[in-house]
Amino acid sequence: MTLDHVQAETFHARRGALKNAFTYGVDFVLTDFSDAHPRLISRNRFNLWSLWDRHHGGRRGQGHGLAWFRGVLAARGMPLRGTQLLLLTQPSFLWFHFNPVSFWIALRDGQPCAIVAEVNNTFGGRHCYFCAHEDFRPIRKSDQLTANKLMHVSPFQKVEGLYRFNFHLSESDVSIRIAYENGSQGVLATLKGRRSPATSASLLHAALRRPLGAARVLALIHWQAAILAVKRAPFLRKQPAPKVLVSDSSNIAKARQ
């Protein structure tokens, strides 16, 4: 059973003529979706913190949890025998759920070999970026996986350009780097934190230190949007959603051609 509490920091920095940067503390859990949990977190039922299958793995609000991730891996030819499947996500707080991004992780011999970045925007949309090498060899911290940006996320960034992903997952820590590049414009986002077993004490401490959980995250997103508006960043209307739910990194896309 895996249920780790990742007390992390996320950093965002906007590149280009108009700059903006911020760092916030966030609480993630790394879970294999087992039902054995500390008292203050539950699976598929209300609690202080909750993990709901319907929030992950599939269309937004219509998720199927790990079964969906298994299907995505099988469709791309990744062997499932001996593979550990995990989800790195911000759990729901009381009744409220919102996740800018969660990460499905497939481990073989303790090493990440495939990762799906499950990206959600504030307009109700979702798109998933499948990241792996063509032979599903381990993804090293120095490996950079590239995917075309397909979904409207920020009203201050166009739906064009590409993402460059770097992932690191060890027994003690998590480090994720996502660089969005579009010519001279772009955004650098990182997530870094230490892993430790989730306990009722750690989860209660998180609720007191960073109250409201996902609602706080959503409020901070809108606060940063207000700052960009004051700085007169060009505002773009909502763009059409991508037709497909999952797109592949360039390595996998080439391998499937």
PDB file of C-alpha atoms in Angstrom, residues 51-217:
ATOM      1  CA  LEU A  51      -9.684  10.756  -3.213  1.00  0.00           C
ATOM      2  CA  TRP A  52     -12.440  10.127  -5.744  1.00  0.00           C
ATOM      3  CA  ASP A  53     -12.058   7.830  -8.750  1.00  0.00           C
ATOM      4  CA  ARG A  54     -14.463   9.982 -10.757  1.00  0.00           C
ATOM      5  CA  HIS A  55     -12.089  12.964 -10.575  1.00  0.00           C
ATOM      6  CA  HIS A  56      -9.227  11.167 -12.314  1.00  0.00           C
ATOM      7  CA  GLY A  57      -8.637   8.991 -15.353  1.00  0.00           C
ATOM      8  CA  GLY A  58     -10.982   9.987 -18.162  1.00  0.00           C
ATOM      9  CA  ARG A  59     -13.190  12.936 -18.983  1.00  0.00           C
ATOM     10  CA  ARG A  60     -13.526  15.461 -16.209  1.00  0.00           C
ATOM     11  CA  GLY A  61     -16.043  14.305 -13.621  1.00  0.00           C
ATOM     12  CA  GLN A  62     -16.392  10.950 -15.416  1.00  0.00           C
ATOM     13  CA  GLY A  63     -13.117   9.332 -14.424  1.00  0.00           C
ATOM     14  CA  HIS A  64     -12.419   5.634 -13.949  1.00  0.00           C
ATOM     15  CA  GLY A  65      -9.269   5.859 -11.841  1.00  0.00           C
ATOM     16  CA  LEU A  66      -6.553   3.239 -12.278  1.00  0.00           C
ATOM     17  CA  ALA A  67      -8.566   1.252 -14.831  1.00  0.00           C
ATOM     18  CA  TRP A  68      -8.266   4.180 -17.244  1.00  0.00           C
ATOM     19  CA  PHE A  69      -4.506   4.466 -16.735  1.00  0.00           C
ATOM     20  CA  ARG A  70      -4.059   0.737 -17.345  1.00  0.00           C
ATOM     21  CA  GLY A  71      -5.944   1.121 -20.628  1.00  0.00           C
ATOM     22  CA  VAL A  72      -3.792   4.071 -21.722  1.00  0.00           C
ATOM     23  CA  LEU A  73      -0.611   2.084 -21.024  1.00  0.00           C
ATOM     24  CA  ALA A  74      -1.898  -1.067 -22.738  1.00  0.00           C
ATOM     25  CA  ALA A  75      -2.923   0.908 -25.841  1.00  0.00           C
ATOM     26  CA  ARG A  76       0.665   2.105 -26.185  1.00  0.00           C
ATOM     27  CA  GLY A  77       2.205  -1.302 -25.681  1.00  0.00           C
ATOM     28  CA  MET A  78       3.699  -0.884 -22.218  1.00  0.00           C
ATOM     29  CA  PRO A  79       3.978  -4.180 -20.300  1.00  0.00           C
ATOM     30  CA  LEU A  80       1.767  -4.091 -17.200  1.00  0.00           C
ATOM     31  CA  ARG A  81       3.046  -7.170 -15.398  1.00  0.00           C
ATOM     32  CA  GLY A  82       5.266  -6.059 -12.531  1.00  0.00           C
ATOM     33  CA  THR A  83       4.338  -2.395 -13.033  1.00  0.00           C
ATOM     34  CA  GLN A  84       3.247  -0.267 -10.068  1.00  0.00           C
ATOM     35  CA  LEU A  85       0.663   2.401 -10.886  1.00  0.00           C
ATOM     36  CA  LEU A  86       0.440   5.574  -8.808  1.00  0.00           C
ATOM     37  CA  LEU A  87      -1.304   8.933  -8.866  1.00  0.00           C
ATOM     38  CA  LEU A  88       0.276  12.160  -7.613  1.00  0.00           C
ATOM     39  CA  THR A  89      -2.542  14.595  -6.922  1.00  0.00           C
ATOM     40  CA  GLN A  90      -4.048  17.180  -4.613  1.00  0.00           C
ATOM     41  CA  PRO A  91      -6.911  15.453  -2.777  1.00  0.00           C
ATOM     42  CA  SER A  92     -10.334  16.986  -2.365  1.00  0.00           C
ATOM     43  CA  PHE A  93     -10.774  19.095   0.769  1.00  0.00           C
ATOM     44  CA  LEU A  94     -14.188  18.513   2.383  1.00  0.00           C
ATOM     45  CA  TRP A  95     -16.580  18.859  -0.592  1.00  0.00           C
ATOM     46  CA  PHE A  96     -14.310  20.901  -2.884  1.00  0.00           C
ATOM     47  CA  HIS A  97     -12.112  19.543  -5.666  1.00  0.00           C
ATOM     48  CA  PHE A  98      -9.876  21.252  -8.194  1.00  0.00           C
ATOM     49  CA  ASN A  99      -6.503  20.179  -9.547  1.00  0.00           C
ATOM     50  CA  PRO A 100      -4.513  22.248 -12.072  1.00  0.00           C
ATOM     51  CA  VAL A 101      -2.457  19.122 -12.793  1.00  0.00           C
ATOM     52  CA  SER A 102      -2.159  15.563 -11.483  1.00  0.00           C
ATOM     53  CA  PHE A 103       0.353  12.944 -12.576  1.00  0.00           C
ATOM     54  CA  TRP A 104      -0.269   9.268 -13.322  1.00  0.00           C
ATOM     55  CA  ILE A 105       3.000   7.385 -12.839  1.00  0.00           C
ATOM     56  CA  ALA A 106       3.969   3.879 -13.976  1.00  0.00           C
ATOM     57  CA  LEU A 107       6.954   2.431 -12.082  1.00  0.00           C
ATOM     58  CA  ARG A 108       9.057  -0.565 -13.020  1.00  0.00           C
ATOM     59  CA  ASP A 109      11.722  -1.611 -10.498  1.00  0.00           C
ATOM     60  CA  GLY A 110      10.984   1.602  -8.666  1.00  0.00           C
ATOM     61  CA  GLN A 111      11.755   3.785 -11.708  1.00  0.00           C
ATOM     62  CA  PRO A 112       9.187   5.907 -13.592  1.00  0.00           C
ATOM     63  CA  CYS A 113       8.791   4.590 -17.148  1.00  0.00           C
ATOM     64  CA  ALA A 114       5.590   6.376 -18.227  1.00  0.00           C
ATOM     65  CA  ILE A 115       3.819   9.440 -16.877  1.00  0.00           C
ATOM     66  CA  VAL A 116       0.550  11.097 -17.807  1.00  0.00           C
ATOM     67  CA  ALA A 117       0.185  14.787 -16.928  1.00  0.00           C
ATOM     68  CA  GLU A 118      -3.572  15.220 -16.363  1.00  0.00           C
ATOM     69  CA  VAL A 119      -4.082  18.959 -16.903  1.00  0.00           C
ATOM     70  CA  ASN A 120      -7.280  20.797 -15.927  1.00  0.00           C
ATOM     71  CA  ASN A 121      -8.180  24.398 -16.635  1.00  0.00           C
ATOM     72  CA  THR A 122     -10.590  26.679 -14.792  1.00  0.00           C
ATOM     73  CA  PHE A 123     -13.082  26.460 -17.672  1.00  0.00           C
ATOM     74  CA  GLY A 124     -13.993  22.810 -17.064  1.00  0.00           C
ATOM     75  CA  GLY A 125     -11.582  21.369 -19.631  1.00  0.00           C
ATOM     76  CA  ARG A 126      -9.040  18.560 -19.375  1.00  0.00           C
ATOM     77  CA  HIS A 127      -6.243  17.242 -21.537  1.00  0.00           C
ATOM     78  CA  CYS A 128      -3.687  14.543 -20.769  1.00  0.00           C
ATOM     79  CA  TYR A 129      -0.092  14.493 -22.012  1.00  0.00           C
ATOM     80  CA  PHE A 130       1.448  11.010 -22.181  1.00  0.00           C
ATOM     81  CA  CYS A 131       5.194  11.116 -21.555  1.00  0.00           C
ATOM     82  CA  ALA A 132       7.552   8.170 -22.088  1.00  0.00           C
ATOM     83  CA  HIS A 133      10.476   6.982 -24.152  1.00  0.00           C
ATOM     84  CA  GLU A 134       9.596   4.874 -27.184  1.00  0.00           C
ATOM     85  CA  ASP A 135      11.005   1.736 -25.501  1.00  0.00           C
ATOM     86  CA  PHE A 136       9.609   2.605 -22.039  1.00  0.00           C
ATOM     87  CA  ARG A 137      13.060   2.711 -20.515  1.00  0.00           C
ATOM     88  CA  PRO A 138      13.311   4.577 -17.170  1.00  0.00           C
ATOM     89  CA  ILE A 139      12.779   8.328 -17.296  1.00  0.00           C
ATOM     90  CA  ARG A 140      15.814   9.990 -15.740  1.00  0.00           C
ATOM     91  CA  LYS A 141      15.820  13.411 -14.105  1.00  0.00           C
ATOM     92  CA  SER A 142      17.926  14.776 -16.967  1.00  0.00           C
ATOM     93  CA  ASP A 143      15.620  13.380 -19.681  1.00  0.00           C
ATOM     94  CA  GLN A 144      13.475  16.008 -21.376  1.00  0.00           C
ATOM     95  CA  LEU A 145      10.190  14.849 -22.906  1.00  0.00           C
ATOM     96  CA  THR A 146       8.437  17.191 -25.314  1.00  0.00           C
ATOM     97  CA  ALA A 147       4.743  17.557 -26.183  1.00  0.00           C
ATOM     98  CA  ASN A 148       2.775  20.081 -28.226  1.00  0.00           C
ATOM     99  CA  LYS A 149       0.490  22.306 -26.169  1.00  0.00           C
ATOM    100  CA  LEU A 150      -3.089  21.466 -27.192  1.00  0.00           C
ATOM    101  CA  MET A 151      -5.366  22.857 -24.471  1.00  0.00           C
ATOM    102  CA  HIS A 152      -6.273  26.374 -23.401  1.00  0.00           C
ATOM    103  CA  VAL A 153      -5.030  26.738 -19.817  1.00  0.00           C
ATOM    104  CA  SER A 154      -4.342  30.404 -19.129  1.00  0.00           C
ATOM    105  CA  PRO A 155      -6.219  33.260 -20.817  1.00  0.00           C
ATOM    106  CA  PHE A 156      -2.838  34.984 -20.996  1.00  0.00           C
ATOM    107  CA  GLN A 157      -1.128  32.294 -23.106  1.00  0.00           C
ATOM    108  CA  LYS A 158      -1.912  31.071 -26.622  1.00  0.00           C
ATOM    109  CA  VAL A 159      -2.726  27.448 -27.513  1.00  0.00           C
ATOM    110  CA  GLU A 160       0.487  26.909 -29.433  1.00  0.00           C
ATOM    111  CA  GLY A 161       4.089  26.125 -28.674  1.00  0.00           C
ATOM    112  CA  LEU A 162       5.252  23.155 -26.652  1.00  0.00           C
ATOM    113  CA  TYR A 163       5.878  21.746 -23.195  1.00  0.00           C
ATOM    114  CA  ARG A 164       9.208  20.318 -22.045  1.00  0.00           C
ATOM    115  CA  PHE A 165       8.806  17.905 -19.118  1.00  0.00           C
ATOM    116  CA  ASN A 166      11.443  16.710 -16.651  1.00  0.00           C
ATOM    117  CA  PHE A 167      10.444  14.175 -13.982  1.00  0.00           C
ATOM    118  CA  HIS A 168      12.180  12.790 -10.921  1.00  0.00           C
ATOM    119  CA  LEU A 169      10.641  10.419  -8.388  1.00  0.00           C
ATOM    120  CA  SER A 170      12.665   8.689  -5.686  1.00  0.00           C
ATOM    121  CA  GLU A 171      11.760   7.027  -2.401  1.00  0.00           C
ATOM    122  CA  SER A 172      12.371  10.324  -0.605  1.00  0.00           C
ATOM    123  CA  ASP A 173      11.316  13.142  -2.913  1.00  0.00           C
ATOM    124  CA  VAL A 174       9.441  14.358  -5.994  1.00  0.00           C
ATOM    125  CA  SER A 175      10.677  16.911  -8.516  1.00  0.00           C
ATOM    126  CA  ILE A 176       8.794  17.922 -11.673  1.00  0.00           C
ATOM    127  CA  ARG A 177       9.737  20.665 -14.113  1.00  0.00           C
ATOM    128  CA  ILE A 178       7.463  21.857 -16.926  1.00  0.00           C
ATOM    129  CA  ALA A 179       8.695  24.536 -19.308  1.00  0.00           C
ATOM    130  CA  TYR A 180       6.147  26.009 -21.719  1.00  0.00           C
ATOM    131  CA  GLU A 181       7.829  27.599 -24.728  1.00  0.00           C
ATOM    132  CA  ASN A 182       6.303  29.688 -27.480  1.00  0.00           C
ATOM    133  CA  GLY A 183       9.008  31.738 -29.161  1.00  0.00           C
ATOM    134  CA  SER A 184      10.212  34.380 -26.712  1.00  0.00           C
ATOM    135  CA  GLN A 185       7.184  33.806 -24.498  1.00  0.00           C
ATOM    136  CA  GLY A 186       6.604  31.048 -22.001  1.00  0.00           C
ATOM    137  CA  VAL A 187       6.198  29.857 -18.435  1.00  0.00           C
ATOM    138  CA  LEU A 188       8.417  27.758 -16.187  1.00  0.00           C
ATOM    139  CA  ALA A 189       6.586  25.690 -13.550  1.00  0.00           C
ATOM    140  CA  THR A 190       8.154  23.393 -10.963  1.00  0.00           C
ATOM    141  CA  LEU A 191       6.856  21.141  -8.215  1.00  0.00           C
ATOM    142  CA  LYS A 192       9.283  19.913  -5.537  1.00  0.00           C
ATOM    143  CA  GLY A 193       8.654  18.174  -2.256  1.00  0.00           C
ATOM    144  CA  ARG A 194       9.626  15.466   0.197  1.00  0.00           C
ATOM    145  CA  ARG A 195       7.751  12.172   0.459  1.00  0.00           C
ATOM    146  CA  SER A 196       6.679  10.792   3.816  1.00  0.00           C
ATOM    147  CA  PRO A 197       3.922   8.366   4.827  1.00  0.00           C
ATOM    148  CA  ALA A 198       0.584  10.149   5.103  1.00  0.00           C
ATOM    149  CA  THR A 199      -0.734  10.220   8.668  1.00  0.00           C
ATOM    150  CA  SER A 200      -3.741  11.843  10.286  1.00  0.00           C
ATOM    151  CA  ALA A 201      -1.309  14.188  12.052  1.00  0.00           C
ATOM    152  CA  SER A 202       0.372  15.301   8.808  1.00  0.00           C
ATOM    153  CA  LEU A 203      -2.983  15.763   7.062  1.00  0.00           C
ATOM    154  CA  LEU A 204      -4.410  17.768   9.962  1.00  0.00           C
ATOM    155  CA  HIS A 205      -1.287  19.920  10.000  1.00  0.00           C
ATOM    156  CA  ALA A 206      -1.721  20.571   6.257  1.00  0.00           C
ATOM    157  CA  ALA A 207      -5.345  21.605   6.775  1.00  0.00           C
ATOM    158  CA  LEU A 208      -4.319  24.084   9.474  1.00  0.00           C
ATOM    159  CA  ARG A 209      -1.199  25.409   7.758  1.00  0.00           C
ATOM    160  CA  ARG A 210      -2.769  25.757   4.295  1.00  0.00           C
ATOM    161  CA  PRO A 211      -6.514  25.910   4.964  1.00  0.00           C
ATOM    162  CA  LEU A 212      -9.208  25.104   2.382  1.00  0.00           C
ATOM    163  CA  GLY A 213      -6.978  22.910   0.219  1.00  0.00           C
ATOM    164  CA  ALA A 214      -8.102  23.006  -3.407  1.00  0.00           C
ATOM    165  CA  ALA A 215     -10.289  26.085  -2.826  1.00  0.00           C
ATOM    166  CA  ARG A 216      -7.169  27.947  -1.714  1.00  0.00           C
ATOM    167  CA  VAL A 217      -5.357  26.824  -4.886  1.00  0.00           C
TER     168      VAL A 217
END
